[in-house]
């Protein structure tokens, strides 16, 4: 690795890649936004460049250091010593999702005067306790350093949501361009829509619920087209449908259902997929949040945790998200979400959900507009830093 230093205003952001794309997806969006909109010299440290390259085609996973979109990207291996030797820590150091900083980097931080502002960027949650813990200080047990917990969230007293400037306008312009939409579908190997067709993106974890969901889609009166990027859900559908579904371009059919296998795309391409579809099934954190910015009805397949802790997080979000939504539609979304995340049969829940799609579509746009108006995570993060470095 070629060592270099940054001026004191540099920010360091560390991320370990978990479950392939979720954590790095969030970290990469945040890094790009901070570099682009706030002109911050930013150094992004990532342990798994091979997975990172699946969502960023410009990345060369064989290089230990490179710069893309104004962000310096560095390779690191958690637990290894001397990977950051000779690198001066930036003014702000961020651990994404509790990844452990390299020991040599942490020791160097402790020697800085003044010490860097050290933040732990936590996972997004709608739970009420997030507001109380956001910004909480945690002194290091041995070193003269203090870490601050930064919690993304849905309230004014939380850390906000990642969403770059101009995102709603880009989404709406894309959807208003009829010829462009036809060209987009053609680029995925799909013809223009037919009357009453429903198009769905599916990016979930494996679950037995997919079997009953595909049965319900296949039995639909109107055509249902499901687009599945390469990954865990596609592997599950191959098993459920008993068809190969090669990537890219593979198609499996059953009744009214057509399943199209898509190659992995970059983040901009995934955004367009979410915008173009009528309904999106998403997982983890990054795709979960981008589905909200898409202003489309969606189903969140939350990352499973021990003792059902993920179901509490799901319910906390549903309670917040369905505020202001008419009871029949709110009940339909809640029932489908709970059944899918509990690996239950979901055929009846899907049919009830379909009956409320118009109300859910209106609510999805209203929700996205309200969240965008509240301010984004990057802006709140910069303000948080400024307030503590005064």
GROMACS .gro file of N, CA, C and O in nm, residues 76-201:
model
  504
   76UNK      N    1  -0.837  -0.263   0.363
   76UNK     CA    2  -0.788  -0.295   0.497
   76UNK      C    3  -0.845  -0.429   0.539
   76UNK      O    4  -0.944  -0.478   0.485
   77UNK      N    5  -0.779  -0.492   0.636
   77UNK     CA    6  -0.825  -0.619   0.690
   77UNK      C    7  -0.842  -0.604   0.840
   77UNK      O    8  -0.743  -0.585   0.912
   78UNK      N    9  -0.965  -0.611   0.892
   78UNK     CA   10  -0.986  -0.596   1.036
   78UNK      C   11  -0.901  -0.695   1.116
   78UNK      O   12  -0.891  -0.812   1.081
   79UNK      N   13  -0.839  -0.644   1.221
   79UNK     CA   14  -0.758  -0.730   1.306
   79UNK      C   15  -0.612  -0.735   1.268
   79UNK      O   16  -0.527  -0.780   1.347
   80UNK      N   17  -0.578  -0.692   1.147
   80UNK     CA   18  -0.438  -0.695   1.105
   80UNK      C   19  -0.367  -0.569   1.152
   80UNK      O   20  -0.425  -0.460   1.155
   81UNK      N   21  -0.242  -0.583   1.183
   81UNK     CA   22  -0.163  -0.471   1.232
   81UNK      C   23  -0.088  -0.403   1.118
   81UNK      O   24  -0.060  -0.464   1.015
   82UNK      N   25  -0.058  -0.276   1.136
   82UNK     CA   26   0.027  -0.198   1.048
   82UNK      C   27  -0.031  -0.172   0.909
   82UNK      O   28   0.042  -0.131   0.819
   83UNK      N   29  -0.158  -0.194   0.890
   83UNK     CA   30  -0.217  -0.164   0.759
   83UNK      C   31  -0.230  -0.014   0.737
   83UNK      O   32  -0.236   0.031   0.623
   84UNK      N   33  -0.236   0.060   0.844
   84UNK     CA   34  -0.253   0.205   0.832
   84UNK      C   35  -0.127   0.280   0.872
   84UNK      O   36  -0.131   0.400   0.900
   85UNK      N   37  -0.014   0.209   0.877
   85UNK     CA   38   0.111   0.273   0.919
   85UNK      C   39   0.144   0.391   0.830
   85UNK      O   40   0.136   0.383   0.707
   86UNK      N   41   0.181   0.501   0.891
   86UNK     CA   42   0.219   0.619   0.817
   86UNK      C   43   0.104   0.705   0.771
   86UNK      O   44   0.125   0.809   0.708
   87UNK      N   45  -0.019   0.664   0.799
   87UNK     CA   46  -0.137   0.741   0.757
   87UNK      C   47  -0.183   0.826   0.874
   87UNK      O   48  -0.210   0.775   0.983
   88UNK      N   49  -0.193   0.954   0.852
   88UNK     CA   50  -0.239   1.045   0.956
   88UNK      C   51  -0.392   1.041   0.963
   88UNK      O   52  -0.459   1.067   0.861
   89UNK      N   53  -0.452   1.009   1.075
   89UNK     CA   54  -0.599   1.007   1.085
   89UNK      C   55  -0.659   1.142   1.051
   89UNK      O   56  -0.599   1.248   1.076
   90UNK      N   57  -0.774   1.139   0.992
   90UNK     CA   58  -0.841   1.262   0.956
   90UNK      C   59  -0.903   1.332   1.075
   90UNK      O   60  -0.903   1.282   1.189
   91UNK      N   61  -0.960   1.447   1.049
   91UNK     CA   62  -1.025   1.525   1.153
   91UNK      C   63  -1.146   1.451   1.210
   91UNK      O   64  -1.181   1.466   1.327
   92UNK      N   65  -1.211   1.371   1.125
   92UNK     CA   66  -1.327   1.291   1.164
   92UNK      C   67  -1.302   1.147   1.123
   92UNK      O   68  -1.258   1.121   1.011
   93UNK      N   69  -1.328   1.054   1.214
   93UNK     CA   70  -1.313   0.911   1.187
   93UNK      C   71  -1.446   0.844   1.216
   93UNK      O   72  -1.501   0.858   1.326
   94UNK      N   73  -1.498   0.770   1.117
   94UNK     CA   74  -1.630   0.707   1.130
   94UNK      C   75  -1.616   0.556   1.117
   94UNK      O   76  -1.561   0.507   1.018
   95UNK      N   77  -1.665   0.484   1.216
   95UNK     CA   78  -1.682   0.339   1.205
   95UNK      C   79  -1.823   0.314   1.155
   95UNK      O   80  -1.920   0.350   1.222
   96UNK      N   81  -1.836   0.252   1.039
   96UNK     CA   82  -1.969   0.219   0.989
   96UNK      C   83  -2.017   0.091   1.054
   96UNK      O   84  -1.952  -0.014   1.043
   97UNK      N   85  -2.125   0.099   1.127
   97UNK     CA   86  -2.194  -0.018   1.183
   97UNK      C   87  -2.107  -0.098   1.280
   97UNK      O   88  -2.109  -0.220   1.281
   98UNK      N   89  -2.030  -0.026   1.360
   98UNK     CA   90  -1.956  -0.090   1.468
   98UNK      C   91  -1.837  -0.173   1.425
   98UNK      O   92  -1.788  -0.254   1.503
   99UNK      N   93  -1.789  -0.155   1.301
   99UNK     CA   94  -1.667  -0.228   1.264
   99UNK      C   95  -1.552  -0.177   1.350
   99UNK      O   96  -1.548  -0.061   1.389
  100UNK      N   97  -1.460  -0.265   1.383
  100UNK     CA   98  -1.352  -0.230   1.476
  100UNK      C   99  -1.237  -0.165   1.403
  100UNK      O  100  -1.185  -0.220   1.305
  101UNK      N  101  -1.196  -0.048   1.447
  101UNK     CA  102  -1.085   0.021   1.383
  101UNK      C  103  -0.955  -0.058   1.398
  101UNK      O  104  -0.935  -0.127   1.498
  102UNK      N  105  -0.864  -0.049   1.300
  102UNK     CA  106  -0.732  -0.112   1.315
  102UNK      C  107  -0.661  -0.059   1.439
  102UNK      O  108  -0.667   0.060   1.469
  103UNK      N  109  -0.593  -0.148   1.510
  103UNK     CA  110  -0.528  -0.109   1.635
  103UNK      C  111  -0.426   0.004   1.615
  103UNK      O  112  -0.418   0.096   1.697
  104UNK      N  113  -0.348  -0.005   1.505
  104UNK     CA  114  -0.246   0.097   1.484
  104UNK      C  115  -0.310   0.233   1.452
  104UNK      O  116  -0.259   0.338   1.493
  105UNK      N  117  -0.422   0.230   1.383
  105UNK     CA  118  -0.490   0.355   1.351
  105UNK      C  119  -0.549   0.417   1.477
  105UNK      O  120  -0.540   0.539   1.498
  106UNK      N  121  -0.609   0.333   1.561
  106UNK     CA  122  -0.666   0.382   1.686
  106UNK      C  123  -0.558   0.441   1.776
  106UNK      O  124  -0.576   0.546   1.839
  107UNK      N  125  -0.442   0.374   1.782
  107UNK     CA  126  -0.332   0.424   1.864
  107UNK      C  127  -0.282   0.558   1.812
  107UNK      O  128  -0.248   0.648   1.891
  108UNK      N  129  -0.276   0.572   1.680
  108UNK     CA  130  -0.233   0.699   1.622
  108UNK      C  131  -0.334   0.809   1.650
  108UNK      O  132  -0.297   0.925   1.675
  109UNK      N  133  -0.462   0.776   1.646
  109UNK     CA  134  -0.566   0.874   1.681
  109UNK      C  135  -0.543   0.929   1.821
  109UNK      O  136  -0.562   1.048   1.847
  110UNK      N  137  -0.505   0.841   1.913
  110UNK     CA  138  -0.486   0.882   2.053
  110UNK      C  139  -0.369   0.978   2.069
  110UNK      O  140  -0.362   1.052   2.169
  111UNK      N  141  -0.277   0.979   1.974
  111UNK     CA  142  -0.161   1.069   1.981
  111UNK      C  143  -0.187   1.204   1.918
  111UNK      O  144  -0.105   1.296   1.933
  112UNK      N  145  -0.298   1.217   1.846
  112UNK     CA  146  -0.328   1.342   1.778
  112UNK      C  147  -0.373   1.449   1.877
  112UNK      O  148  -0.439   1.419   1.977
  113UNK      N  149  -0.338   1.574   1.847
  113UNK     CA  150  -0.377   1.686   1.932
  113UNK      C  151  -0.424   1.800   1.841
  113UNK      O  152  -0.341   1.864   1.777
  114UNK      N  153  -0.555   1.820   1.833
  114UNK     CA  154  -0.662   1.752   1.907
  114UNK      C  155  -0.692   1.614   1.847
  114UNK      O  156  -0.660   1.589   1.731
  115UNK      N  157  -0.755   1.531   1.928
  115UNK     CA  158  -0.793   1.399   1.880
  115UNK      C  159  -0.903   1.411   1.776
  115UNK      O  160  -0.985   1.503   1.780
  116UNK      N  161  -0.907   1.318   1.679
  116UNK     CA  162  -1.016   1.321   1.581
  116UNK      C  163  -1.152   1.303   1.648
  116UNK      O  164  -1.163   1.243   1.755
  117UNK      N  165  -1.255   1.357   1.584
  117UNK     CA  166  -1.391   1.331   1.629
  117UNK      C  167  -1.426   1.191   1.579
  117UNK      O  168  -1.428   1.164   1.459
  118UNK      N  169  -1.456   1.101   1.671
  118UNK     CA  170  -1.473   0.958   1.642
  118UNK      C  171  -1.622   0.923   1.652
  118UNK      O  172  -1.684   0.940   1.757
  119UNK      N  173  -1.678   0.877   1.542
  119UNK     CA  174  -1.821   0.847   1.535
  119UNK      C  175  -1.845   0.701   1.501
  119UNK      O  176  -1.770   0.641   1.423
  120UNK      N  177  -1.949   0.645   1.559
  120UNK     CA  178  -1.995   0.511   1.523
  120UNK      C  179  -2.128   0.527   1.451
  120UNK      O  180  -2.231   0.554   1.513
  121UNK      N  181  -2.127   0.510   1.319
  121UNK     CA  182  -2.250   0.518   1.240
  121UNK      C  183  -2.327   0.387   1.257
  121UNK      O  184  -2.283   0.282   1.213
  122UNK      N  185  -2.443   0.395   1.321
  122UNK     CA  186  -2.520   0.276   1.354
  122UNK      C  187  -2.618   0.239   1.241
  122UNK      O  188  -2.637   0.314   1.146
  123UNK      N  189  -2.681   0.122   1.257
  123UNK     CA  190  -2.782   0.079   1.162
  123UNK      C  191  -2.909   0.164   1.178
  123UNK      O  192  -2.940   0.212   1.286
  124UNK      N  193  -2.981   0.178   1.069
  124UNK     CA  194  -3.107   0.249   1.069
  124UNK      C  195  -3.214   0.171   1.146
  124UNK      O  196  -3.228   0.051   1.128
  125UNK      N  197  -3.288   0.241   1.230
  125UNK     CA  198  -3.396   0.178   1.304
  125UNK      C  199  -3.505   0.280   1.331
  125UNK      O  200  -3.477   0.399   1.349
  126UNK      N  201  -3.630   0.232   1.333
  126UNK     CA  202  -3.744   0.318   1.366
  126UNK      C  203  -3.782   0.308   1.513
  126UNK      O  204  -3.881   0.369   1.555
  127UNK      N  205  -3.706   0.233   1.593
  127UNK     CA  206  -3.739   0.213   1.733
  127UNK      C  207  -3.726   0.344   1.811
  127UNK      O  208  -3.640   0.428   1.783
  128UNK      N  209  -3.810   0.361   1.912
  128UNK     CA  210  -3.818   0.488   1.985
  128UNK      C  211  -3.689   0.521   2.059
  128UNK      O  212  -3.655   0.639   2.076
  129UNK      N  213  -3.616   0.419   2.106
  129UNK     CA  214  -3.497   0.445   2.186
  129UNK      C  215  -3.385   0.511   2.106
  129UNK      O  216  -3.290   0.567   2.165
  130UNK      N  217  -3.392   0.505   1.974
  130UNK     CA  218  -3.286   0.561   1.890
  130UNK      C  219  -3.264   0.709   1.920
  130UNK      O  220  -3.150   0.756   1.929
  131UNK      N  221  -3.373   0.784   1.937
  131UNK     CA  222  -3.359   0.928   1.960
  131UNK      C  223  -3.283   0.957   2.088
  131UNK      O  224  -3.206   1.053   2.096
  132UNK      N  225  -3.304   0.876   2.191
  132UNK     CA  226  -3.236   0.897   2.319
  132UNK      C  227  -3.087   0.865   2.310
  132UNK      O  228  -3.006   0.924   2.383
  133UNK      N  229  -3.050   0.770   2.224
  133UNK     CA  230  -2.911   0.727   2.215
  133UNK      C  231  -2.830   0.803   2.110
  133UNK      O  232  -2.707   0.798   2.110
  134UNK      N  233  -2.900   0.871   2.020
  134UNK     CA  234  -2.830   0.944   1.914
  134UNK      C  235  -2.742   1.053   1.975
  134UNK      O  236  -2.787   1.134   2.056
  135UNK      N  237  -2.615   1.054   1.937
  135UNK     CA  238  -2.520   1.153   1.987
  135UNK      C  239  -2.458   1.120   2.121
  135UNK      O  240  -2.377   1.197   2.173
  136UNK      N  241  -2.490   1.004   2.178
  136UNK     CA  242  -2.438   0.966   2.309
  136UNK      C  243  -2.287   0.944   2.302
  136UNK      O  244  -2.234   0.887   2.207
  137UNK      N  245  -2.217   0.991   2.404
  137UNK     CA  246  -2.071   0.979   2.411
  137UNK      C  247  -2.031   0.853   2.485
  137UNK      O  248  -2.095   0.814   2.582
  138UNK      N  249  -1.922   0.789   2.440
  138UNK     CA  250  -1.870   0.669   2.504
  138UNK      C  251  -1.718   0.677   2.511
  138UNK      O  252  -1.649   0.653   2.411
  139UNK      N  253  -1.661   0.715   2.628
  139UNK     CA  254  -1.516   0.724   2.641
  139UNK      C  255  -1.449   0.588   2.623
  139UNK      O  256  -1.501   0.485   2.668
  140UNK      N  257  -1.334   0.587   2.558
  140UNK     CA  258  -1.257   0.464   2.542
  140UNK      C  259  -1.204   0.422   2.679
  140UNK      O  260  -1.161   0.507   2.760
  141UNK      N  261  -1.203   0.292   2.709
  141UNK     CA  262  -1.161   0.249   2.843
  141UNK      C  263  -1.012   0.271   2.872
  141UNK      O  264  -0.973   0.278   2.989
  142UNK      N  265  -0.929   0.282   2.769
  142UNK     CA  266  -0.785   0.295   2.793
  142UNK      C  267  -0.723   0.421   2.731
  142UNK      O  268  -0.633   0.480   2.787
  143UNK      N  269  -0.772   0.461   2.617
  143UNK     CA  270  -0.711   0.570   2.541
  143UNK      C  271  -0.787   0.701   2.562
  143UNK      O  272  -0.905   0.700   2.594
  144UNK      N  273  -0.720   0.814   2.543
  144UNK     CA  274  -0.786   0.944   2.562
  144UNK      C  275  -0.872   0.980   2.440
  144UNK      O  276  -0.850   1.081   2.372
  145UNK      N  277  -0.970   0.895   2.413
  145UNK     CA  278  -1.059   0.913   2.299
  145UNK      C  279  -1.204   0.893   2.342
  145UNK      O  280  -1.230   0.813   2.432
  146UNK      N  281  -1.293   0.964   2.276
  146UNK     CA  282  -1.436   0.949   2.302
  146UNK      C  283  -1.508   0.922   2.170
  146UNK      O  284  -1.486   0.992   2.071
  147UNK      N  285  -1.591   0.821   2.173
  147UNK     CA  286  -1.670   0.786   2.054
  147UNK      C  287  -1.813   0.835   2.073
  147UNK      O  288  -1.870   0.827   2.182
  148UNK      N  289  -1.871   0.884   1.965
  148UNK     CA  290  -2.009   0.930   1.966
  148UNK      C  291  -2.093   0.839   1.876
  148UNK      O  292  -2.053   0.808   1.764
  149UNK      N  293  -2.208   0.799   1.927
  149UNK     CA  294  -2.297   0.712   1.850
  149UNK      C  295  -2.387   0.798   1.761
  149UNK      O  296  -2.454   0.891   1.810
  150UNK      N  297  -2.388   0.764   1.632
  150UNK     CA  298  -2.468   0.839   1.537
  150UNK      C  299  -2.573   0.746   1.477
  150UNK      O  300  -2.540   0.652   1.405
  151UNK      N  301  -2.700   0.772   1.511
  151UNK     CA  302  -2.809   0.684   1.471
  151UNK      C  303  -2.892   0.746   1.360
  151UNK      O  304  -2.960   0.847   1.382
  152UNK      N  305  -2.890   0.689   1.240
  152UNK     CA  306  -2.988   0.730   1.139
  152UNK      C  307  -3.128   0.705   1.192
  152UNK      O  308  -3.149   0.619   1.278
  153UNK      N  309  -3.225   0.779   1.141
  153UNK     CA  310  -3.360   0.760   1.191
  153UNK      C  311  -3.462   0.844   1.116
  153UNK      O  312  -3.427   0.919   1.024
  154UNK      N  313  -3.586   0.832   1.160
  154UNK     CA  314  -3.698   0.893   1.089
  154UNK      C  315  -3.753   1.016   1.159
  154UNK      O  316  -3.859   1.066   1.120
  155UNK      N  317  -3.686   1.064   1.262
  155UNK     CA  318  -3.736   1.179   1.338
  155UNK      C  319  -3.637   1.295   1.330
  155UNK      O  320  -3.521   1.278   1.291
  156UNK      N  321  -3.682   1.412   1.372
  156UNK     CA  322  -3.597   1.530   1.369
  156UNK      C  323  -3.482   1.521   1.467
  156UNK      O  324  -3.379   1.587   1.450
  157UNK      N  325  -3.497   1.442   1.573
  157UNK     CA  326  -3.392   1.431   1.674
  157UNK      C  327  -3.298   1.313   1.650
  157UNK      O  328  -3.213   1.285   1.732
  158UNK      N  329  -3.314   1.244   1.539
  158UNK     CA  330  -3.223   1.135   1.502
  158UNK      C  331  -3.123   1.187   1.399
  158UNK      O  332  -3.117   1.307   1.371
  159UNK      N  333  -3.046   1.095   1.342
  159UNK     CA  334  -2.944   1.134   1.245
  159UNK      C  335  -2.994   1.148   1.103
  159UNK      O  336  -2.916   1.182   1.013
  160UNK      N  337  -3.123   1.121   1.077
  160UNK     CA  338  -3.176   1.138   0.943
  160UNK      C  339  -3.152   1.017   0.853
  160UNK      O  340  -3.101   0.913   0.895
  161UNK      N  341  -3.186   1.033   0.725
  161UNK     CA  342  -3.178   0.926   0.626
  161UNK      C  343  -3.085   0.965   0.512
  161UNK      O  344  -3.085   1.081   0.469
  162UNK      N  345  -3.010   0.869   0.461
  162UNK     CA  346  -2.921   0.896   0.349
  162UNK      C  347  -3.004   0.919   0.223
  162UNK      O  348  -3.083   0.833   0.183
  163UNK      N  349  -2.985   1.033   0.162
  163UNK     CA  350  -3.056   1.065   0.039
  163UNK      C  351  -2.995   1.189  -0.024
  163UNK      O  352  -3.000   1.298   0.033
  164UNK      N  353  -2.936   1.172  -0.139
  164UNK     CA  354  -2.864   1.282  -0.203
  164UNK      C  355  -2.958   1.389  -0.258
  164UNK      O  356  -3.075   1.364  -0.282
  165UNK      N  357  -2.904   1.508  -0.279
  165UNK     CA  358  -2.982   1.619  -0.332
  165UNK      C  359  -3.030   1.586  -0.474
  165UNK      O  360  -2.959   1.526  -0.553
  166UNK      N  361  -3.151   1.628  -0.503
  166UNK     CA  362  -3.205   1.611  -0.637
  166UNK      C  363  -3.256   1.472  -0.668
  166UNK      O  364  -3.299   1.446  -0.781
  167UNK      N  365  -3.256   1.381  -0.569
  167UNK     CA  366  -3.299   1.244  -0.595
  167UNK      C  367  -3.445   1.236  -0.639
  167UNK      O  368  -3.475   1.170  -0.739
  168UNK      N  369  -3.541   1.301  -0.570
  168UNK     CA  370  -3.680   1.292  -0.615
  168UNK      C  371  -3.700   1.347  -0.756
  168UNK      O  372  -3.777   1.291  -0.835
  169UNK      N  373  -3.629   1.454  -0.790
  169UNK     CA  374  -3.642   1.512  -0.924
  169UNK      C  375  -3.590   1.417  -1.031
  169UNK      O  376  -3.651   1.403  -1.139
  170UNK      N  377  -3.480   1.350  -1.004
  170UNK     CA  378  -3.427   1.252  -1.101
  170UNK      C  379  -3.523   1.135  -1.117
  170UNK      O  380  -3.545   1.087  -1.228
  171UNK      N  381  -3.579   1.089  -1.008
  171UNK     CA  382  -3.676   0.980  -1.014
  171UNK      C  383  -3.796   1.019  -1.099
  171UNK      O  384  -3.838   0.944  -1.189
  172UNK      N  385  -3.853   1.135  -1.074
  172UNK     CA  386  -3.973   1.175  -1.144
  172UNK      C  387  -3.947   1.202  -1.292
  172UNK      O  388  -4.032   1.174  -1.377
  173UNK      N  389  -3.831   1.256  -1.323
  173UNK     CA  390  -3.796   1.278  -1.463
  173UNK      C  391  -3.782   1.146  -1.537
  173UNK      O  392  -3.825   1.132  -1.653
  174UNK      N  393  -3.724   1.049  -1.472
  174UNK     CA  394  -3.710   0.915  -1.532
  174UNK      C  395  -3.846   0.854  -1.561
  174UNK      O  396  -3.870   0.799  -1.670
  175UNK      N  397  -3.939   0.865  -1.467
  175UNK     CA  398  -4.071   0.805  -1.484
  175UNK      C  399  -4.157   0.881  -1.584
  175UNK      O  400  -4.249   0.823  -1.644
  176UNK      N  401  -4.131   1.010  -1.604
  176UNK     CA  402  -4.210   1.090  -1.696
  176UNK      C  403  -4.169   1.068  -1.841
  176UNK      O  404  -4.242   1.108  -1.933
  177UNK      N  405  -4.056   1.009  -1.865
  177UNK     CA  406  -4.001   0.988  -2.000
  177UNK      C  407  -4.050   0.853  -2.053
  177UNK      O  408  -3.987   0.750  -2.031
  178UNK      N  409  -4.163   0.853  -2.124
  178UNK     CA  410  -4.222   0.728  -2.172
  178UNK      C  411  -4.129   0.652  -2.265
  178UNK      O  412  -4.111   0.530  -2.251
  179UNK      N  413  -4.071   0.722  -2.360
  179UNK     CA  414  -3.979   0.656  -2.452
  179UNK      C  415  -3.856   0.603  -2.379
  179UNK      O  416  -3.806   0.494  -2.409
  180UNK      N  417  -3.811   0.681  -2.282
  180UNK     CA  418  -3.696   0.636  -2.203
  180UNK      C  419  -3.727   0.512  -2.122
  180UNK      O  420  -3.642   0.423  -2.107
  181UNK      N  421  -3.850   0.504  -2.069
  181UNK     CA  422  -3.890   0.385  -1.994
  181UNK      C  423  -3.895   0.262  -2.083
  181UNK      O  424  -3.851   0.153  -2.043
  182UNK      N  425  -3.948   0.278  -2.204
  182UNK     CA  426  -3.951   0.166  -2.298
  182UNK      C  427  -3.809   0.119  -2.329
  182UNK      O  428  -3.782  -0.002  -2.336
  183UNK      N  429  -3.720   0.215  -2.346
  183UNK     CA  430  -3.580   0.180  -2.374
  183UNK      C  431  -3.516   0.111  -2.253
  183UNK      O  432  -3.435   0.019  -2.269
  184UNK      N  433  -3.554   0.156  -2.134
  184UNK     CA  434  -3.501   0.093  -2.012
  184UNK      C  435  -3.544  -0.052  -2.004
  184UNK      O  436  -3.464  -0.142  -1.980
  185UNK      N  437  -3.675  -0.077  -2.023
  185UNK     CA  438  -3.723  -0.216  -2.018
  185UNK      C  439  -3.655  -0.300  -2.126
  185UNK      O  440  -3.618  -0.416  -2.101
  186UNK      N  441  -3.636  -0.243  -2.245
  186UNK     CA  442  -3.570  -0.316  -2.352
  186UNK      C  443  -3.426  -0.351  -2.314
  186UNK      O  444  -3.376  -0.459  -2.349
  187UNK      N  445  -3.360  -0.262  -2.239
  187UNK     CA  446  -3.222  -0.289  -2.197
  187UNK      C  447  -3.214  -0.408  -2.102
  187UNK      O  448  -3.109  -0.471  -2.088
  188UNK      N  449  -3.326  -0.439  -2.037
  188UNK     CA  450  -3.333  -0.555  -1.947
  188UNK      C  451  -3.389  -0.678  -2.017
  188UNK      O  452  -3.407  -0.783  -1.954
  189UNK      N  453  -3.417  -0.663  -2.147
  189UNK     CA  454  -3.469  -0.776  -2.224
  189UNK      C  455  -3.619  -0.793  -2.212
  189UNK      O  456  -3.672  -0.901  -2.242
  190UNK      N  457  -3.690  -0.687  -2.170
  190UNK     CA  458  -3.836  -0.695  -2.153
  190UNK      C  459  -3.907  -0.611  -2.259
  190UNK      O  460  -3.859  -0.503  -2.297
  191UNK      N  461  -4.023  -0.656  -2.303
  191UNK     CA  462  -4.103  -0.575  -2.395
  191UNK      C  463  -4.175  -0.465  -2.318
  191UNK      O  464  -4.175  -0.464  -2.195
  192UNK      N  465  -4.240  -0.372  -2.390
  192UNK     CA  466  -4.323  -0.272  -2.319
  192UNK      C  467  -4.433  -0.342  -2.238
  192UNK      O  468  -4.471  -0.455  -2.266
  193UNK      N  469  -4.486  -0.272  -2.140
  193UNK     CA  470  -4.590  -0.328  -2.055
  193UNK      C  471  -4.715  -0.363  -2.136
  193UNK      O  472  -4.746  -0.297  -2.236
  194UNK      N  473  -4.788  -0.462  -2.089
  194UNK     CA  474  -4.920  -0.491  -2.143
  194UNK      C  475  -5.024  -0.442  -2.042
  194UNK      O  476  -4.992  -0.409  -1.928
  195UNK      N  477  -5.148  -0.439  -2.083
  195UNK     CA  478  -5.255  -0.385  -1.999
  195UNK      C  479  -5.268  -0.464  -1.869
  195UNK      O  480  -5.267  -0.587  -1.869
  196UNK      N  481  -5.277  -0.390  -1.758
  196UNK     CA  482  -5.296  -0.446  -1.624
  196UNK      C  483  -5.179  -0.528  -1.573
  196UNK      O  484  -5.190  -0.594  -1.469
  197UNK      N  485  -5.066  -0.524  -1.640
  197UNK     CA  486  -4.948  -0.600  -1.594
  197UNK      C  487  -4.890  -0.536  -1.469
  197UNK      O  488  -4.884  -0.413  -1.456
  198UNK      N  489  -4.847  -0.618  -1.377
  198UNK     CA  490  -4.775  -0.573  -1.257
  198UNK      C  491  -4.628  -0.613  -1.270
  198UNK      O  492  -4.598  -0.730  -1.296
  199UNK      N  493  -4.540  -0.518  -1.249
  199UNK     CA  494  -4.397  -0.547  -1.252
  199UNK      C  495  -4.339  -0.528  -1.112
  199UNK      O  496  -4.361  -0.427  -1.047
  200UNK      N  497  -4.264  -0.629  -1.069
  200UNK     CA  498  -4.215  -0.638  -0.931
  200UNK      C  499  -4.066  -0.666  -0.932
  200UNK      O  500  -4.018  -0.752  -1.007
  201UNK      N  501  -3.991  -0.594  -0.850
  201UNK     CA  502  -3.851  -0.629  -0.828
  201UNK      C  503  -3.841  -0.711  -0.699
  201UNK      O  504  -3.912  -0.684  -0.602
   0.00000   0.00000   0.00000
